[in-house]
Amino acid sequence: MPAHTILVAEDDAAIRELVTHHLEREGFTVTGVADGHAALRRARGGADLVVLDVGLPGVDGYDVARTLRREERTVPIVMLTARCDEIDRVLGFELGADDYLSKPFSARELVVRVKAILRRTGRAIAQAGPVLRFGRLEIDQGAREARVDGTDVRLKPREFALLMELAGNAGVALSRDWLLQRVWGFDFNGDERTIDVHVHRLREKIEERWQLPPLVRTVHGFGYKFLRP
Ligand code: CA
């Protein structure tokens, strides 16, 4: 398997070099850039994951992340924040970051997070197989697309991962805790309400928008269950 390519966008040369050193030691191919324009250019050129500083010159990290998501790029993003008040924005659905680290952080911790995210996304690729079909809904694991009547419903990466986890276990009640661990990873810092918000988005984007019968049922005090139509 070819080495994963990690883009490190950080204008502080000392941090950039430290992170690069630790990632390269783990066998990753690393490209370092020091401003937002270069980050966008390189990310569009293809990377398996982006480590993105919020405070970048040129285009800041928020705008880089927002632009990539607007362009429907699903590359995982780990944001580096310098202030506590940046965290809420970073984790906001608009930006769609997969994880974040607050400065000062340990480079070893960053490597752990990067590997966890690549394992999650890699797992989905490894499972790529026939398209799952539930009535009018199709879930294409290879293309990472959910389609209703053949039209892509445009899920964000985390929404797709949650749908995959639910639909892949159709008929089984899954606890919120289980879903958090499977979809967000063991080191997730948020709370279980995150699941509820994402399920709500799935219902809006799939059931309500396309007037489908309910696909995801709430199991009170426990979690969620995907229903076979
Ligand atoms: Ca900075």
XYZ file of N, CA, C and O in Angstrom, residues 6 9 18 20 23-24 28 36 75 81 101 110 120 124 137 146 153 167 172 176 182 194 197-198 202 204 219 223:
112
model
N 0.171 13.350 3.857
C -0.413 14.284 4.812
C 0.038 15.693 4.449
O 1.231 15.933 4.247
N -0.414 22.308 7.067
C -0.506 23.740 6.802
C -0.338 24.485 8.122
O -1.251 24.505 8.954
N 8.376 20.072 13.422
C 8.208 19.039 14.452
C 7.151 18.013 14.027
O 7.361 16.796 14.097
N 6.037 17.461 10.988
C 6.528 16.754 9.796
C 7.468 15.626 10.202
O 7.348 14.494 9.726
N 5.505 12.711 11.740
C 4.684 11.980 10.762
C 5.570 11.176 9.813
O 5.268 10.031 9.490
N 6.682 11.777 9.383
C 7.579 11.058 8.466
C 8.180 9.832 9.146
O 8.377 8.790 8.517
N 4.675 8.319 6.912
C 3.814 9.143 6.067
C 4.656 10.000 5.129
O 5.781 10.371 5.459
N -2.430 29.909 3.699
C -3.717 29.327 3.324
C -3.880 29.083 1.829
O -4.499 28.102 1.422
N -11.733 15.104 2.177
C -10.461 14.810 2.841
C -10.582 15.099 4.347
O -11.105 16.142 4.748
N -5.698 24.559 16.956
C -6.243 25.808 17.483
C -5.286 26.390 18.514
O -4.592 25.663 19.216
N -6.704 19.763 17.711
C -5.782 19.752 18.842
C -5.533 21.195 19.229
O -5.406 22.069 18.373
N -0.721 14.039 18.118
C -1.196 14.322 16.760
C -1.093 13.068 15.887
O -2.021 12.733 15.149
N -10.198 4.880 10.414
C -11.658 4.948 10.213
C -12.007 5.072 8.734
O -12.860 4.366 8.238
N -13.605 2.078 5.864
C -14.737 2.209 4.953
C -14.333 1.803 3.536
O -15.091 1.175 2.819
N -33.431 4.273 -1.239
C -32.117 4.744 -0.781
C -31.028 3.743 -1.167
O -31.169 2.535 -0.936
N -24.563 8.621 -0.663
C -25.900 8.077 -0.429
C -26.799 8.705 -1.482
O -26.749 9.915 -1.708
N -27.445 12.625 -2.129
C -28.061 13.493 -1.126
C -27.026 14.373 -0.421
O -27.369 15.149 0.467
N -26.750 1.663 8.837
C -27.316 0.813 7.786
C -26.597 -0.528 7.709
O -27.197 -1.545 7.387
N -30.519 -3.624 14.106
C -29.868 -3.768 15.414
C -29.869 -2.407 16.107
O -29.503 -1.401 15.496
N -25.659 5.076 21.756
C -24.961 6.315 21.399
C -23.458 6.170 21.629
O -22.649 6.654 20.859
N -17.426 4.283 17.178
C -17.227 3.774 15.820
C -17.064 4.899 14.805
O -16.300 4.778 13.858
N -23.963 14.974 20.153
C -23.425 15.064 18.793
C -24.109 14.046 17.886
O -24.422 14.334 16.734
N -27.628 15.203 16.950
C -27.610 16.263 15.943
C -27.356 15.663 14.555
O -28.007 16.026 13.574
N -26.429 14.731 14.467
C -26.124 14.124 13.165
C -27.272 13.251 12.657
O -27.546 13.236 11.458
N -29.391 13.581 9.156
C -29.684 12.471 8.233
C -31.179 12.415 7.933
O -31.590 12.225 6.788
N -33.307 14.862 8.089
C -33.667 16.006 7.233
C -33.277 15.762 5.781
O -34.050 15.990 4.869
N -34.168 4.742 19.804
C -34.410 3.748 20.855
C -34.218 4.489 22.168
O -33.081 4.824 22.538
N -30.187 4.607 22.069
C -29.492 5.037 20.849
C -30.409 4.992 19.643
O -31.528 5.499 19.704
